[in-house]
mmCIF file with all atom_site columns, C-alpha atoms in Angstrom:
data_model
loop_
_atom_site.group_PDB
_atom_site.id
_atom_site.type_symbol
_atom_site.label_atom_id
_atom_site.label_alt_id
_atom_site.label_comp_id
_atom_site.label_asym_id
_atom_site.label_entity_id
_atom_site.label_seq_id
_atom_site.pdbx_PDB_ins_code
_atom_site.Cartn_x
_atom_site.Cartn_y
_atom_site.Cartn_z
_atom_site.occupancy
_atom_site.B_iso_or_equiv
_atom_site.pdbx_formal_charge
_atom_site.auth_seq_id
_atom_site.auth_comp_id
_atom_site.auth_asym_id
_atom_site.auth_atom_id
_atom_site.pdbx_PDB_model_num
ATOM 1   C CA . MET D 1 1   ? -51.453 -46.511 28.523  1.00 0.00 ? 1   MET D CA 1
ATOM 2   C CA . SER D 1 2   ? -51.026 -43.136 30.219  1.00 0.00 ? 2   SER D CA 1
ATOM 3   C CA . LYS D 1 3   ? -47.218 -43.514 29.809  1.00 0.00 ? 3   LYS D CA 1
ATOM 4   C CA . PHE D 1 4   ? -47.546 -43.873 26.060  1.00 0.00 ? 4   PHE D CA 1
ATOM 5   C CA . LEU D 1 5   ? -50.085 -41.065 25.552  1.00 0.00 ? 5   LEU D CA 1
ATOM 6   C CA . PRO D 1 6   ? -47.501 -38.225 25.263  1.00 0.00 ? 6   PRO D CA 1
ATOM 7   C CA . ILE D 1 7   ? -45.406 -40.299 22.848  1.00 0.00 ? 7   ILE D CA 1
ATOM 8   C CA . LEU D 1 8   ? -48.475 -41.061 20.722  1.00 0.00 ? 8   LEU D CA 1
ATOM 9   C CA . ILE D 1 9   ? -49.479 -37.382 20.644  1.00 0.00 ? 9   ILE D CA 1
ATOM 10  C CA . LEU D 1 10  ? -45.944 -36.298 19.670  1.00 0.00 ? 10  LEU D CA 1
ATOM 11  C CA . GLY D 1 11  ? -45.769 -38.996 16.995  1.00 0.00 ? 11  GLY D CA 1
ATOM 12  C CA . GLY D 1 12  ? -49.127 -37.879 15.599  1.00 0.00 ? 12  GLY D CA 1
ATOM 13  C CA . ILE D 1 13  ? -47.951 -34.275 15.405  1.00 0.00 ? 13  ILE D CA 1
ATOM 14  C CA . VAL D 1 14  ? -44.790 -35.315 13.524  1.00 0.00 ? 14  VAL D CA 1
ATOM 15  C CA . VAL D 1 15  ? -46.769 -37.470 11.068  1.00 0.00 ? 15  VAL D CA 1
ATOM 16  C CA . PHE D 1 16  ? -49.291 -34.646 10.555  1.00 0.00 ? 16  PHE D CA 1
ATOM 17  C CA . GLY D 1 17  ? -46.427 -32.163 9.902   1.00 0.00 ? 17  GLY D CA 1
ATOM 18  C CA . VAL D 1 18  ? -44.819 -34.471 7.326   1.00 0.00 ? 18  VAL D CA 1
ATOM 19  C CA . ILE D 1 19  ? -48.143 -34.932 5.516   1.00 0.00 ? 19  ILE D CA 1
ATOM 20  C CA . LEU D 1 20  ? -48.759 -31.166 5.438   1.00 0.00 ? 20  LEU D CA 1
ATOM 21  C CA . PHE D 1 21  ? -45.250 -30.489 4.140   1.00 0.00 ? 21  PHE D CA 1
ATOM 22  C CA . PHE D 1 22  ? -45.529 -32.895 1.199   1.00 0.00 ? 22  PHE D CA 1
ATOM 23  C CA . ASN D 1 23  ? -49.104 -31.891 0.480   1.00 0.00 ? 23  ASN D CA 1
ATOM 24  C CA . PHE D 1 24  ? -48.293 -28.145 0.209   1.00 0.00 ? 24  PHE D CA 1
ATOM 25  C CA . SER D 1 25  ? -45.056 -28.609 -1.716  1.00 0.00 ? 25  SER D CA 1
ATOM 26  C CA . LYS D 1 26  ? -46.931 -30.508 -4.442  1.00 0.00 ? 26  LYS D CA 1
ATOM 27  C CA . LYS D 1 27  ? -49.603 -27.799 -4.632  1.00 0.00 ? 27  LYS D CA 1
ATOM 28  C CA . MET D 1 28  ? -47.112 -24.931 -5.040  1.00 0.00 ? 28  MET D CA 1
ATOM 29  C CA . PRO D 1 29  ? -48.161 -22.899 -8.091  1.00 0.00 ? 29  PRO D CA 1
ATOM 30  C CA . SER D 1 30  ? -46.038 -23.757 -11.113 1.00 0.00 ? 30  SER D CA 1
ATOM 31  C CA . GLY D 1 31  ? -44.934 -20.111 -11.574 1.00 0.00 ? 31  GLY D CA 1
ATOM 32  C CA . GLU D 1 32  ? -43.435 -19.997 -8.096  1.00 0.00 ? 32  GLU D CA 1
ATOM 33  C CA . ASN D 1 33  ? -41.889 -23.426 -8.610  1.00 0.00 ? 33  ASN D CA 1
ATOM 34  C CA . GLU D 1 34  ? -40.272 -22.229 -11.874 1.00 0.00 ? 34  GLU D CA 1
ATOM 35  C CA . LYS D 1 35  ? -39.002 -19.060 -10.176 1.00 0.00 ? 35  LYS D CA 1
ATOM 36  C CA . ALA D 1 36  ? -37.440 -21.146 -7.430  1.00 0.00 ? 36  ALA D CA 1
ATOM 37  C CA . LYS D 1 37  ? -35.750 -23.361 -10.046 1.00 0.00 ? 37  LYS D CA 1
ATOM 38  C CA . GLU D 1 38  ? -34.426 -20.318 -11.981 1.00 0.00 ? 38  GLU D CA 1
ATOM 39  C CA . LYS D 1 39  ? -33.120 -18.761 -8.800  1.00 0.00 ? 39  LYS D CA 1
ATOM 40  C CA . ALA D 1 40  ? -31.269 -21.970 -7.919  1.00 0.00 ? 40  ALA D CA 1
ATOM 41  C CA . GLU D 1 41  ? -29.771 -22.176 -11.435 1.00 0.00 ? 41  GLU D CA 1
ATOM 42  C CA . ASP D 1 42  ? -28.778 -18.502 -11.345 1.00 0.00 ? 42  ASP D CA 1
ATOM 43  C CA . SER D 1 43  ? -26.964 -18.934 -8.059  1.00 0.00 ? 43  SER D CA 1
ATOM 44  C CA . GLU D 1 44  ? -25.036 -21.884 -9.521  1.00 0.00 ? 44  GLU D CA 1
ATOM 45  C CA . ASN D 1 45  ? -24.035 -19.885 -12.624 1.00 0.00 ? 45  ASN D CA 1
ATOM 46  C CA . ASN D 1 46  ? -23.191 -16.650 -10.838 1.00 0.00 ? 46  ASN D CA 1
ATOM 47  C CA . ILE D 1 47  ? -19.768 -15.271 -11.561 1.00 0.00 ? 47  ILE D CA 1
ATOM 48  C CA . PRO D 1 48  ? -18.164 -14.205 -8.298  1.00 0.00 ? 48  PRO D CA 1
ATOM 49  C CA . GLU D 1 49  ? -17.782 -10.487 -7.789  1.00 0.00 ? 49  GLU D CA 1
ATOM 50  C CA . ALA D 1 50  ? -14.364 -8.974  -8.376  1.00 0.00 ? 50  ALA D CA 1
ATOM 51  C CA . PRO D 1 51  ? -12.350 -8.812  -5.172  1.00 0.00 ? 51  PRO D CA 1
ATOM 52  C CA . GLU D 1 52  ? -11.663 -5.502  -3.486  1.00 0.00 ? 52  GLU D CA 1
ATOM 53  C CA . PRO D 1 53  ? -8.624  -3.739  -4.949  1.00 0.00 ? 53  PRO D CA 1
ATOM 54  C CA . LEU D 1 54  ? -5.393  -4.681  -3.216  1.00 0.00 ? 54  LEU D CA 1
ATOM 55  C CA . ILE D 1 55  ? -1.998  -3.049  -3.127  1.00 0.00 ? 55  ILE D CA 1
ATOM 56  C CA . ASN D 1 56  ? 1.385   -4.372  -2.067  1.00 0.00 ? 56  ASN D CA 1
ATOM 57  C CA . LEU D 1 57  ? 3.053   -1.596  -0.106  1.00 0.00 ? 57  LEU D CA 1
ATOM 58  C CA . VAL D 1 58  ? 6.678   -1.793  0.980   1.00 0.00 ? 58  VAL D CA 1
ATOM 59  C CA . ALA D 1 59  ? 7.731   0.817   3.526   1.00 0.00 ? 59  ALA D CA 1
ATOM 60  C CA . VAL D 1 60  ? 11.379  1.116   4.463   1.00 0.00 ? 60  VAL D CA 1
ATOM 61  C CA . GLY D 1 61  ? 13.010  3.223   7.139   1.00 0.00 ? 61  GLY D CA 1
ATOM 62  C CA . ASP D 1 62  ? 15.709  5.855   6.817   1.00 0.00 ? 62  ASP D CA 1
ATOM 63  C CA . ILE D 1 63  ? 17.664  6.081   3.574   1.00 0.00 ? 63  ILE D CA 1
ATOM 64  C CA . MET D 1 64  ? 21.035  7.721   4.241   1.00 0.00 ? 64  MET D CA 1
ATOM 65  C CA . LEU D 1 65  ? 23.089  8.054   1.055   1.00 0.00 ? 65  LEU D CA 1
ATOM 66  C CA . SER D 1 66  ? 25.867  10.205  2.480   1.00 0.00 ? 66  SER D CA 1
ATOM 67  C CA . ARG D 1 67  ? 29.236  9.595   4.196   1.00 0.00 ? 67  ARG D CA 1
ATOM 68  C CA . ASN D 1 68  ? 30.618  6.078   3.645   1.00 0.00 ? 68  ASN D CA 1
ATOM 69  C CA . VAL D 1 69  ? 27.566  5.001   1.619   1.00 0.00 ? 69  VAL D CA 1
ATOM 70  C CA . GLY D 1 70  ? 28.157  7.923   -0.753  1.00 0.00 ? 70  GLY D CA 1
ATOM 71  C CA . ARG D 1 71  ? 31.816  6.952   -1.130  1.00 0.00 ? 71  ARG D CA 1
ATOM 72  C CA . LYS D 1 72  ? 30.907  3.322   -1.902  1.00 0.00 ? 72  LYS D CA 1
ATOM 73  C CA . MET D 1 73  ? 28.475  4.455   -4.610  1.00 0.00 ? 73  MET D CA 1
ATOM 74  C CA . ALA D 1 74  ? 31.146  6.703   -6.155  1.00 0.00 ? 74  ALA D CA 1
ATOM 75  C CA . GLU D 1 75  ? 33.846  3.981   -5.985  1.00 0.00 ? 75  GLU D CA 1
ATOM 76  C CA . ASN D 1 76  ? 31.522  1.459   -7.648  1.00 0.00 ? 76  ASN D CA 1
ATOM 77  C CA . LYS D 1 77  ? 30.177  4.061   -10.084 1.00 0.00 ? 77  LYS D CA 1
ATOM 78  C CA . ASP D 1 78  ? 26.743  2.713   -9.217  1.00 0.00 ? 78  ASP D CA 1
ATOM 79  C CA . TYR D 1 79  ? 24.182  4.816   -7.355  1.00 0.00 ? 79  TYR D CA 1
ATOM 80  C CA . GLN D 1 80  ? 21.947  1.759   -6.984  1.00 0.00 ? 80  GLN D CA 1
ATOM 81  C CA . TYR D 1 81  ? 24.742  0.055   -5.021  1.00 0.00 ? 81  TYR D CA 1
ATOM 82  C CA . PRO D 1 82  ? 23.053  0.332   -1.567  1.00 0.00 ? 82  PRO D CA 1
ATOM 83  C CA . PHE D 1 83  ? 19.985  -1.434  -2.953  1.00 0.00 ? 83  PHE D CA 1
ATOM 84  C CA . LEU D 1 84  ? 21.586  -4.334  -4.837  1.00 0.00 ? 84  LEU D CA 1
ATOM 85  C CA . ALA D 1 85  ? 20.363  -6.905  -2.299  1.00 0.00 ? 85  ALA D CA 1
ATOM 86  C CA . THR D 1 86  ? 16.829  -5.474  -2.080  1.00 0.00 ? 86  THR D CA 1
ATOM 87  C CA . LYS D 1 87  ? 16.191  -4.088  -5.573  1.00 0.00 ? 87  LYS D CA 1
ATOM 88  C CA . ASP D 1 88  ? 14.238  -7.125  -6.859  1.00 0.00 ? 88  ASP D CA 1
ATOM 89  C CA . PHE D 1 89  ? 12.055  -7.166  -3.748  1.00 0.00 ? 89  PHE D CA 1
ATOM 90  C CA . LEU D 1 90  ? 11.338  -3.437  -4.003  1.00 0.00 ? 90  LEU D CA 1
ATOM 91  C CA . GLN D 1 91  ? 10.483  -3.664  -7.697  1.00 0.00 ? 91  GLN D CA 1
ATOM 92  C CA . ARG D 1 92  ? 7.880   -6.394  -7.080  1.00 0.00 ? 92  ARG D CA 1
ATOM 93  C CA . ALA D 1 93  ? 5.842   -4.066  -4.859  1.00 0.00 ? 93  ALA D CA 1
ATOM 94  C CA . ASP D 1 94  ? 3.031   -1.908  -6.196  1.00 0.00 ? 94  ASP D CA 1
ATOM 95  C CA . LEU D 1 95  ? 4.189   1.008   -4.085  1.00 0.00 ? 95  LEU D CA 1
ATOM 96  C CA . VAL D 1 96  ? 7.449   1.712   -2.219  1.00 0.00 ? 96  VAL D CA 1
ATOM 97  C CA . PHE D 1 97  ? 7.803   4.374   0.485   1.00 0.00 ? 97  PHE D CA 1
ATOM 98  C CA . GLY D 1 98  ? 10.880  5.481   2.429   1.00 0.00 ? 98  GLY D CA 1
ATOM 99  C CA . ASN D 1 99  ? 12.397  8.355   4.418   1.00 0.00 ? 99  ASN D CA 1
ATOM 100 C CA . LEU D 1 100 ? 15.208  10.125  2.570   1.00 0.00 ? 100 LEU D CA 1
ATOM 101 C CA . GLU D 1 101 ? 17.696  11.369  5.176   1.00 0.00 ? 101 GLU D CA 1
ATOM 102 C CA . SER D 1 102 ? 20.092  12.966  2.671   1.00 0.00 ? 102 SER D CA 1
ATOM 103 C CA . PRO D 1 103 ? 19.492  16.159  0.697   1.00 0.00 ? 103 PRO D CA 1
ATOM 104 C CA . LEU D 1 104 ? 20.577  15.777  -2.935  1.00 0.00 ? 104 LEU D CA 1
ATOM 105 C CA . LEU D 1 105 ? 23.163  18.369  -3.958  1.00 0.00 ? 105 LEU D CA 1
ATOM 106 C CA . SER D 1 106 ? 26.564  18.382  -5.635  1.00 0.00 ? 106 SER D CA 1
ATOM 107 C CA . GLY D 1 107 ? 29.527  18.965  -3.369  1.00 0.00 ? 107 GLY D CA 1
ATOM 108 C CA . PRO D 1 108 ? 32.581  17.466  -1.712  1.00 0.00 ? 108 PRO D CA 1
ATOM 109 C CA . PRO D 1 109 ? 32.391  14.085  0.062   1.00 0.00 ? 109 PRO D CA 1
ATOM 110 C CA . VAL D 1 110 ? 30.945  14.190  3.570   1.00 0.00 ? 110 VAL D CA 1
ATOM 111 C CA . GLU D 1 111 ? 33.193  12.992  6.401   1.00 0.00 ? 111 GLU D CA 1
ATOM 112 C CA . ASN D 1 112 ? 32.173  9.789   8.202   1.00 0.00 ? 112 ASN D CA 1
ATOM 113 C CA . SER D 1 113 ? 32.069  11.587  11.534  1.00 0.00 ? 113 SER D CA 1
ATOM 114 C CA . SER D 1 114 ? 29.811  14.348  10.209  1.00 0.00 ? 114 SER D CA 1
ATOM 115 C CA . MET D 1 115 ? 26.137  14.477  11.055  1.00 0.00 ? 115 MET D CA 1
ATOM 116 C CA . ILE D 1 116 ? 25.602  16.930  8.182   1.00 0.00 ? 116 ILE D CA 1
ATOM 117 C CA . PHE D 1 117 ? 24.464  14.836  5.213   1.00 0.00 ? 117 PHE D CA 1
ATOM 118 C CA . ARG D 1 118 ? 24.556  15.391  1.458   1.00 0.00 ? 118 ARG D CA 1
ATOM 119 C CA . ALA D 1 119 ? 24.056  12.842  -1.314  1.00 0.00 ? 119 ALA D CA 1
ATOM 120 C CA . ASP D 1 120 ? 24.939  13.095  -4.991  1.00 0.00 ? 120 ASP D CA 1
ATOM 121 C CA . PRO D 1 121 ? 22.140  14.281  -7.311  1.00 0.00 ? 121 PRO D CA 1
ATOM 122 C CA . GLU D 1 122 ? 22.434  11.022  -9.311  1.00 0.00 ? 122 GLU D CA 1
ATOM 123 C CA . CYS D 1 123 ? 20.793  9.271   -6.367  1.00 0.00 ? 123 CYS D CA 1
ATOM 124 C CA . ALA D 1 124 ? 17.359  10.575  -7.448  1.00 0.00 ? 124 ALA D CA 1
ATOM 125 C CA . LEU D 1 125 ? 17.334  8.471   -10.623 1.00 0.00 ? 125 LEU D CA 1
ATOM 126 C CA . ALA D 1 126 ? 18.788  5.502   -8.731  1.00 0.00 ? 126 ALA D CA 1
ATOM 127 C CA . LEU D 1 127 ? 16.006  5.683   -6.126  1.00 0.00 ? 127 LEU D CA 1
ATOM 128 C CA . ALA D 1 128 ? 13.411  5.709   -8.912  1.00 0.00 ? 128 ALA D CA 1
ATOM 129 C CA . ALA D 1 129 ? 15.125  2.842   -10.750 1.00 0.00 ? 129 ALA D CA 1
ATOM 130 C CA . VAL D 1 130 ? 15.111  0.566   -7.703  1.00 0.00 ? 130 VAL D CA 1
ATOM 131 C CA . GLY D 1 131 ? 11.402  1.199   -7.181  1.00 0.00 ? 131 GLY D CA 1
ATOM 132 C CA . PHE D 1 132 ? 10.758  4.123   -4.828  1.00 0.00 ? 132 PHE D CA 1
ATOM 133 C CA . ASP D 1 133 ? 7.464   5.912   -5.521  1.00 0.00 ? 133 ASP D CA 1
ATOM 134 C CA . VAL D 1 134 ? 7.145   8.183   -2.479  1.00 0.00 ? 134 VAL D CA 1
ATOM 135 C CA . LEU D 1 135 ? 9.759   9.599   -0.126  1.00 0.00 ? 135 LEU D CA 1
ATOM 136 C CA . SER D 1 136 ? 9.284   11.401  3.151   1.00 0.00 ? 136 SER D CA 1
ATOM 137 C CA . LEU D 1 137 ? 11.546  14.407  3.532   1.00 0.00 ? 137 LEU D CA 1
ATOM 138 C CA . ALA D 1 138 ? 10.282  15.212  7.031   1.00 0.00 ? 138 ALA D CA 1
ATOM 139 C CA . ASN D 1 139 ? 13.385  14.532  9.084   1.00 0.00 ? 139 ASN D CA 1
ATOM 140 C CA . ASN D 1 140 ? 16.211  16.233  10.932  1.00 0.00 ? 140 ASN D CA 1
ATOM 141 C CA . HIS D 1 141 ? 18.645  16.092  7.968   1.00 0.00 ? 141 HIS D CA 1
ATOM 142 C CA . ILE D 1 142 ? 16.694  17.441  4.992   1.00 0.00 ? 142 ILE D CA 1
ATOM 143 C CA . MET D 1 143 ? 17.854  21.010  5.745   1.00 0.00 ? 143 MET D CA 1
ATOM 144 C CA . ASN D 1 144 ? 21.527  20.014  6.236   1.00 0.00 ? 144 ASN D CA 1
ATOM 145 C CA . GLN D 1 145 ? 22.374  21.797  2.965   1.00 0.00 ? 145 GLN D CA 1
ATOM 146 C CA . GLY D 1 146 ? 20.035  24.739  3.572   1.00 0.00 ? 146 GLY D CA 1
ATOM 147 C CA . PRO D 1 147 ? 17.148  25.897  1.367   1.00 0.00 ? 147 PRO D CA 1
ATOM 148 C CA . LYS D 1 148 ? 19.220  25.262  -1.778  1.00 0.00 ? 148 LYS D CA 1
ATOM 149 C CA . GLY D 1 149 ? 19.665  21.600  -0.809  1.00 0.00 ? 149 GLY D CA 1
ATOM 150 C CA . LEU D 1 150 ? 15.955  21.194  -0.096  1.00 0.00 ? 150 LEU D CA 1
ATOM 151 C CA . LEU D 1 151 ? 14.889  22.852  -3.360  1.00 0.00 ? 151 LEU D CA 1
ATOM 152 C CA . ASN D 1 152 ? 17.391  20.811  -5.378  1.00 0.00 ? 152 ASN D CA 1
ATOM 153 C CA . THR D 1 153 ? 16.153  17.601  -3.717  1.00 0.00 ? 153 THR D CA 1
ATOM 154 C CA . LEU D 1 154 ? 12.518  18.422  -4.484  1.00 0.00 ? 154 LEU D CA 1
ATOM 155 C CA . VAL D 1 155 ? 13.309  19.205  -8.140  1.00 0.00 ? 155 VAL D CA 1
ATOM 156 C CA . LEU D 1 156 ? 15.467  16.103  -8.675  1.00 0.00 ? 156 LEU D CA 1
ATOM 157 C CA . LEU D 1 157 ? 12.960  13.736  -7.085  1.00 0.00 ? 157 LEU D CA 1
ATOM 158 C CA . THR D 1 158 ? 10.071  15.250  -9.065  1.00 0.00 ? 158 THR D CA 1
ATOM 159 C CA . GLU D 1 159 ? 12.055  14.917  -12.303 1.00 0.00 ? 159 GLU D CA 1
ATOM 160 C CA . ALA D 1 160 ? 12.762  11.277  -11.408 1.00 0.00 ? 160 ALA D CA 1
ATOM 161 C CA . GLY D 1 161 ? 9.030   10.621  -10.935 1.00 0.00 ? 161 GLY D CA 1
ATOM 162 C CA . ILE D 1 162 ? 9.188   10.263  -7.152  1.00 0.00 ? 162 ILE D CA 1
ATOM 163 C CA . LYS D 1 163 ? 6.533   12.009  -5.061  1.00 0.00 ? 163 LYS D CA 1
ATOM 164 C CA . THR D 1 164 ? 7.500   13.664  -1.794  1.00 0.00 ? 164 THR D CA 1
ATOM 165 C CA . ALA D 1 165 ? 5.773   14.378  1.501   1.00 0.00 ? 165 ALA D CA 1
ATOM 166 C CA . GLY D 1 166 ? 6.783   16.405  4.525   1.00 0.00 ? 166 GLY D CA 1
ATOM 167 C CA . ALA D 1 167 ? 8.723   19.240  2.852   1.00 0.00 ? 167 ALA D CA 1
ATOM 168 C CA . GLY D 1 168 ? 8.034   21.977  0.357   1.00 0.00 ? 168 GLY D CA 1
ATOM 169 C CA . THR D 1 169 ? 9.168   25.279  -1.074  1.00 0.00 ? 169 THR D CA 1
ATOM 170 C CA . GLU D 1 170 ? 6.872   26.955  1.428   1.00 0.00 ? 170 GLU D CA 1
ATOM 171 C CA . LYS D 1 171 ? 5.352   25.891  4.746   1.00 0.00 ? 171 LYS D CA 1
ATOM 172 C CA . ALA D 1 172 ? 1.883   25.174  3.335   1.00 0.00 ? 172 ALA D CA 1
ATOM 173 C CA . LYS D 1 173 ? 3.319   22.837  0.685   1.00 0.00 ? 173 LYS D CA 1
ATOM 174 C CA . ALA D 1 174 ? 5.140   20.860  3.379   1.00 0.00 ? 174 ALA D CA 1
ATOM 175 C CA . HIS D 1 175 ? 1.699   19.857  4.710   1.00 0.00 ? 175 HIS D CA 1
ATOM 176 C CA . TRP D 1 176 ? 0.378   18.689  1.332   1.00 0.00 ? 176 TRP D CA 1
ATOM 177 C CA . PRO D 1 177 ? 0.044   14.945  0.983   1.00 0.00 ? 177 PRO D CA 1
ATOM 178 C CA . ALA D 1 178 ? 1.783   12.966  -1.713  1.00 0.00 ? 178 ALA D CA 1
ATOM 179 C CA . ILE D 1 179 ? -1.095  11.303  -3.557  1.00 0.00 ? 179 ILE D CA 1
ATOM 180 C CA . ILE D 1 180 ? -0.627  8.090   -5.506  1.00 0.00 ? 180 ILE D CA 1
ATOM 181 C CA . GLU D 1 181 ? -3.249  6.198   -7.521  1.00 0.00 ? 181 GLU D CA 1
ATOM 182 C CA . LYS D 1 182 ? -2.542  2.469   -7.937  1.00 0.00 ? 182 LYS D CA 1
ATOM 183 C CA . ASN D 1 183 ? -4.765  -0.526  -8.655  1.00 0.00 ? 183 ASN D CA 1
ATOM 184 C CA . GLY D 1 184 ? -7.920  1.580   -8.424  1.00 0.00 ? 184 GLY D CA 1
ATOM 185 C CA . LEU D 1 185 ? -6.977  2.969   -5.007  1.00 0.00 ? 185 LEU D CA 1
ATOM 186 C CA . THR D 1 186 ? -5.997  6.509   -4.059  1.00 0.00 ? 186 THR D CA 1
ATOM 187 C CA . ILE D 1 187 ? -3.443  6.679   -1.260  1.00 0.00 ? 187 ILE D CA 1
ATOM 188 C CA . ALA D 1 188 ? -2.259  9.841   0.476   1.00 0.00 ? 188 ALA D CA 1
ATOM 189 C CA . PHE D 1 189 ? 1.056   10.058  2.328   1.00 0.00 ? 189 PHE D CA 1
ATOM 190 C CA . LEU D 1 190 ? 1.701   12.670  4.993   1.00 0.00 ? 190 LEU D CA 1
ATOM 191 C CA . ALA D 1 191 ? 5.050   13.070  6.718   1.00 0.00 ? 191 ALA D CA 1
ATOM 192 C CA . TYR D 1 192 ? 5.989   15.126  9.767   1.00 0.00 ? 192 TYR D CA 1
ATOM 193 C CA . ALA D 1 193 ? 9.024   15.546  12.017  1.00 0.00 ? 193 ALA D CA 1
ATOM 194 C CA . TYR D 1 194 ? 9.640   17.542  15.141  1.00 0.00 ? 194 TYR D CA 1
ATOM 195 C CA . PRO D 1 195 ? 10.475  21.202  14.451  1.00 0.00 ? 195 PRO D CA 1
ATOM 196 C CA . GLY D 1 196 ? 14.175  21.851  14.538  1.00 0.00 ? 196 GLY D CA 1
#
């Protein structure tokens, strides 16, 4: 009998707990019971909250539109030529960022062996057409055509609807971010290069 005493006590406690549970659940005031039902129905009918805003960002590396690339664009009479294989991909993105390594300025073709770059001004509209939204100008080639090349590049890109970061008509403006608002988000781009 002493072996079964703990089992009997435990069984009694369980039975007592079950009786209490059913007894109190039946005696729950009807107002609270109705509130519990409404809450359960509301949770079933809830419309899920809108997801956080998302953005598809494509970031590419250096864009060099000078030397042989410049000649190919001129030969094909197509300034989108370097982007033919990637244009559709770029255009599907919400935001496209790259580093423009070639100042935009009219002039003679640049030799293949030259490390002094210059791209045709028509490239600004081509870059916009293939999907670029923001370009970094903070690199070792943006001043290859001097202040005139930089200013011309800034004007052409602005006219094409492309924002720039990392260069400006004065030092303070070079530190300003390019700010883009897309899909309910505000994104700032900063660009820096080593001083040269």
